[in-house]
Coordinates of C-alpha atoms in Angstrom, one line a residue:
M291 CA 17.2 41.7 79.6
M292 CA 15.9 42.4 76.2
R293 CA 19.1 42.1 74.6
W294 CA 19.7 38.6 75.9
T295 CA 16.3 37.4 74.9
A296 CA 17.0 39.0 71.4
T297 CA 20.3 36.8 71.2
R298 CA 18.9 34.0 72.4
L299 CA 16.0 33.9 69.6
W300 CA 18.5 35.0 66.9
R301 CA 21.1 32.3 67.4
P302 CA 18.4 29.3 66.8
L303 CA 17.2 31.2 63.6
L304 CA 20.6 31.5 62.1
A305 CA 21.4 27.8 62.8
L306 CA 18.2 26.7 61.1
A307 CA 18.8 28.9 58.1
V308 CA 22.4 27.5 57.7
G309 CA 21.1 24.1 58.0
M310 CA 18.4 24.5 55.4
G311 CA 21.1 26.3 53.2
T312 CA 23.3 23.2 53.3
F313 CA 20.5 20.8 52.6
L314 CA 19.3 22.8 49.5
G315 CA 22.7 23.2 48.0
T316 CA 23.6 19.5 48.7
A317 CA 20.5 18.3 46.9
G318 CA 21.2 21.1 43.8
Q319 CA 24.8 19.7 43.5
A320 CA 23.5 16.1 43.4
T321 CA 21.0 16.7 40.6
A322 CA 23.4 18.9 38.7
G323 CA 26.2 16.3 38.4
Q324 CA 23.8 13.6 38.1
D325 CA 24.0 11.3 34.8
P326 CA 21.0 12.4 32.6
A327 CA 20.4 8.8 32.1
A328 CA 19.9 8.2 36.2
Q329 CA 17.9 11.3 36.3
D330 CA 15.4 10.1 33.7
Q331 CA 15.1 6.7 35.8
Q332 CA 14.3 8.6 38.8
A333 CA 11.8 10.9 37.1
P334 CA 10.7 9.2 34.0
T335 CA 8.4 11.2 31.8
A336 CA 5.0 9.8 30.9
Q337 CA 5.0 7.7 27.4
K338 CA 2.1 8.0 24.7
A339 CA 0.4 4.8 24.5
P340 CA 0.7 3.5 20.8
Q341 CA -2.4 4.4 18.7
A342 CA -4.4 1.4 17.6
E343 CA -5.0 1.2 14.0
A344 CA -8.5 1.5 12.9
A345 CA -10.1 -1.8 11.7
A346 CA -10.6 -2.3 7.9
S347 CA -14.5 -2.4 7.4
G348 CA -16.5 -2.5 4.4
Y349 CA -15.6 -3.6 0.9
L350 CA -12.7 -3.1 -1.6
N351 CA -14.5 -3.2 -4.8
L352 CA -11.6 -4.2 -7.4
H353 CA -12.5 -3.4 -10.9
Q354 CA -10.6 -5.1 -13.8
C355 CA -11.0 -3.4 -17.3
A356 CA -9.7 -5.3 -20.2
Y357 CA -8.9 -3.6 -23.7
Y358 CA -7.5 -4.8 -27.0
A359 CA -6.6 -3.8 -30.6
S360 CA -8.3 -6.9 -31.9
S361 CA -8.7 -10.5 -30.7
L362 CA -5.5 -11.7 -30.7
D363 CA -3.3 -8.6 -30.3
D364 CA -2.5 -5.9 -27.8
H365 CA -4.5 -6.5 -24.9
F366 CA -4.0 -4.5 -21.6
N367 CA -5.9 -4.1 -18.4
T368 CA -6.4 -1.3 -16.0
F369 CA -7.4 -1.5 -12.4
V370 CA -7.6 2.1 -11.5
T371 CA -8.0 5.2 -13.6
P372 CA -4.9 6.1 -15.4
S373 CA -3.6 9.4 -14.4
G374 CA -3.6 11.0 -17.9
D375 CA -6.4 9.4 -19.8
G376 CA -9.8 9.0 -18.3
R377 CA -10.9 6.7 -21.3
Y378 CA -9.5 3.7 -19.6
S379 CA -11.4 4.4 -16.1
T380 CA -12.2 1.8 -13.7
G381 CA -14.6 1.8 -10.6
T382 CA -12.1 0.5 -8.2
K383 CA -13.2 1.9 -4.7
H384 CA -14.0 1.3 -0.9
S385 CA -17.7 1.0 -0.4
A386 CA -20.1 -0.3 2.3
T387 CA -21.6 -2.2 -0.5
A388 CA -20.7 -5.0 -2.8
D389 CA -20.2 -4.3 -6.6
T390 CA -21.2 -6.8 -8.8
T391 CA -20.6 -5.3 -12.3
A392 CA -17.6 -3.8 -13.6
A393 CA -17.4 -0.1 -14.5
C394 CA -15.0 0.5 -17.4
G395 CA -14.2 3.4 -19.7
A396 CA -14.9 3.2 -23.4
G397 CA -11.1 3.1 -24.5
N398 CA -10.0 5.4 -27.3
G399 CA -11.2 3.8 -30.3
N400 CA -8.2 2.2 -31.4
H401 CA -8.3 0.0 -28.0
V402 CA -11.9 -1.0 -27.3
P403 CA -13.4 -2.8 -24.2
V404 CA -13.3 -6.8 -23.9
P405 CA -16.4 -7.3 -21.7
V406 CA -15.7 -11.0 -21.6
L407 CA -12.6 -10.3 -19.5
H408 CA -13.8 -7.6 -17.6
G409 CA -14.6 -8.5 -13.7
V410 CA -15.0 -7.1 -10.3
K411 CA -14.4 -8.6 -6.8
A412 CA -16.0 -7.3 -3.7
L413 CA -13.5 -8.1 -1.2
N414 CA -15.0 -8.2 2.3
L415 CA -12.1 -6.5 4.3
T416 CA -13.3 -8.0 7.6
A417 CA -12.8 -11.6 6.4
G418 CA -9.2 -11.8 7.7
R419 CA -5.7 -10.0 8.2
Y420 CA -4.2 -10.2 4.8
L421 CA -5.3 -9.0 1.3
N422 CA -3.8 -11.5 -0.9
L423 CA -3.5 -9.5 -4.3
Q424 CA -2.7 -12.1 -7.1
Q425 CA -1.7 -11.1 -10.3
C426 CA -1.7 -13.6 -13.1
D427 CA -0.1 -12.8 -16.4
Y428 CA -1.1 -14.3 -19.6
Y429 CA 1.0 -14.3 -22.9
R430 CA 0.6 -15.2 -26.6
S431 CA 4.0 -15.6 -28.2
A432 CA 2.8 -15.9 -31.9
S433 CA 1.9 -12.0 -31.6
T434 CA 4.0 -11.1 -28.5
D435 CA 0.6 -10.2 -26.8
R436 CA 0.0 -10.3 -23.1
F437 CA -2.6 -9.3 -20.5
T438 CA -3.1 -9.5 -16.6
T439 CA -5.8 -10.3 -14.4
L440 CA -6.1 -9.4 -10.7
V441 CA -9.8 -11.1 -10.4
T442 CA -11.4 -13.7 -12.2
P443 CA -13.0 -12.2 -15.3
S444 CA -17.0 -12.2 -15.5
G445 CA -17.1 -14.1 -18.8
D446 CA -14.1 -16.5 -18.8
G447 CA -12.7 -18.4 -15.8
R448 CA -9.9 -19.7 -17.6
Y449 CA -8.1 -16.8 -16.3
S450 CA -8.9 -17.0 -12.9
T451 CA -7.1 -15.7 -10.1
G452 CA -6.7 -16.3 -6.3
T453 CA -7.2 -12.8 -5.0
K454 CA -8.9 -13.0 -1.5
V455 CA -9.1 -11.5 1.9
S456 CA -7.9 -14.2 4.7
N457 CA -5.8 -15.0 7.6
T458 CA -3.3 -16.7 5.8
R459 CA -0.5 -15.0 3.9
E460 CA -0.2 -16.2 0.3
T461 CA 3.2 -15.8 -1.4
T462 CA 2.4 -18.0 -4.6
P463 CA -0.3 -17.1 -7.0
T464 CA -3.1 -19.3 -8.0
C465 CA -4.0 -18.7 -11.7
G466 CA -6.1 -20.3 -14.3
P467 CA -4.4 -22.4 -17.5
G468 CA -5.6 -19.9 -19.9
N469 CA -7.2 -20.6 -23.3
G470 CA -4.2 -22.3 -25.2
N471 CA -3.6 -19.1 -27.2
H472 CA -2.7 -17.0 -24.1
V473 CA -0.9 -19.0 -21.6
P474 CA 0.3 -18.2 -18.0
N475 CA 3.6 -16.6 -17.7
P476 CA 5.1 -17.1 -14.2
G477 CA 7.6 -14.2 -14.6
L478 CA 5.3 -11.7 -14.4
S479 CA 2.9 -13.4 -12.3
G480 CA 3.0 -12.9 -8.4
S481 CA 1.2 -12.7 -5.1
L482 CA 1.4 -9.9 -2.6
P483 CA 0.2 -10.7 1.0
L484 CA -0.8 -7.0 2.1
D485 CA -1.4 -6.8 6.0
L486 CA -4.7 -4.7 6.5
T487 CA -3.5 -3.8 9.9
A488 CA -0.2 -1.9 8.7
G489 CA -2.0 1.1 7.7
R490 CA -5.2 3.2 6.8
Y491 CA -4.8 3.0 3.0
L492 CA -4.3 0.8 0.1
N493 CA -1.9 2.4 -2.3
L494 CA -2.8 0.6 -5.5
H495 CA -0.1 1.2 -8.0
Q496 CA -0.8 0.6 -11.7
C497 CA 2.3 0.4 -14.0
V498 CA 1.5 0.2 -17.7
Y499 CA 4.2 -0.3 -20.2
Y500 CA 4.6 -0.3 -24.0
A501 CA 7.0 -1.9 -26.7
E502 CA 6.8 -0.2 -29.7
R503 CA 8.8 -2.8 -31.5
L504 CA 6.3 -5.2 -30.6
K505 CA 3.3 -3.0 -30.7
S506 CA 2.3 -4.7 -27.3
H507 CA 1.1 -3.0 -23.9
M508 CA 1.3 -4.7 -20.4
T509 CA 0.2 -3.8 -17.0
S510 CA 1.7 -4.7 -13.5
V511 CA 0.2 -4.1 -10.1
V512 CA 1.8 -6.7 -8.3
P513 CA 5.8 -7.3 -7.5
A514 CA 6.7 -10.5 -9.5
P515 CA 9.8 -12.4 -10.2
D516 CA 10.7 -10.1 -12.9
T517 CA 11.7 -7.1 -10.8
R518 CA 12.2 -4.8 -13.8
Y519 CA 8.4 -4.4 -13.5
T520 CA 8.1 -4.1 -9.9
T521 CA 5.3 -1.5 -8.2
G522 CA 5.1 0.3 -5.0
T523 CA 1.4 -1.4 -4.2
K524 CA 1.5 -1.3 -0.1
V525 CA -1.0 -0.8 3.0
S526 CA 0.4 2.3 4.8
N527 CA -0.6 5.0 6.8
T528 CA 0.2 7.8 3.8
Q529 CA -1.9 8.6 0.6
E530 CA 0.5 8.1 -2.2
T531 CA -0.1 10.3 -5.2
S532 CA 2.7 9.4 -7.7
P533 CA 3.1 5.7 -9.1
S534 CA 6.2 3.8 -8.3
C535 CA 7.3 1.6 -11.4
G536 CA 10.2 -0.3 -12.4
S537 CA 12.2 1.0 -15.8
G538 CA 10.9 -2.1 -17.8
N539 CA 13.1 -4.1 -20.0
G540 CA 14.4 -1.9 -22.5
D541 CA 11.8 -3.1 -25.3
Y542 CA 8.9 -2.7 -22.8
V543 CA 9.0 1.1 -21.3
L544 CA 6.7 3.0 -18.9
V545 CA 3.8 4.8 -20.0
P546 CA 3.3 7.6 -17.5
L547 CA 0.0 8.5 -19.1
L548 CA -1.5 5.2 -18.5
S549 CA 0.1 4.8 -14.9
A550 CA -1.3 5.7 -11.7
V551 CA -1.8 5.2 -8.2
R552 CA -5.0 5.1 -6.0
S553 CA -5.0 5.4 -2.4
I554 CA -7.9 3.7 -1.2
P555 CA -9.3 4.0 2.6
L556 CA -9.8 0.9 4.2
G557 CA -12.5 1.7 6.6

């Protein structure tokens, strides 16, 4: 009696174990032989939501400092402090407040400040999506002298620019007529519409060139039609530390001592 009962109990348990083994084996074979893409569809992994960029805020205080050797000879400008010569420093920075007076270095004695051509523009970064950075180059052929403005000089509106923050992308610069001696030079003037939502930093690249034969400097911050003087100015999530500059035209060659990049937080 005991033997019959044990046999009756053992047979259902064996059948159940075999059935479960068959089920588990079949499921394992299906998973192992399945197309990985199909497996991903059946069990998708959670994807991280894209991180929203921090909104730009406060002011970009863009300082323009002008220097010359004489009133009609060898002008040049700085917008960020040169990497190798702080005597041509500027006050360009991000701030919660608007600057109204340009902060400029004293020059080196040979090249001295020209206050009438200094300027500062406090750009409200909440005023629109785009920082339209406009570069206006002016040229005097008689002495092969040129200089650049990014903001309208405080003392001479004839060298004005259209640099602004707005919701419109501007691709053509708006430049003043000059004073008759120095006139606009379209080949080295340009407008760069920078999307303020594209990153956390404005990397402002300043490229300064010098022609020994002509005894003349020139400065480029914004790419212009003449790409030999291009720059790396951009908005990105990377803080850049080395300026990216074109090679010049052979006469004008890059001066690393006066070139620089400033990575400015936008918020």
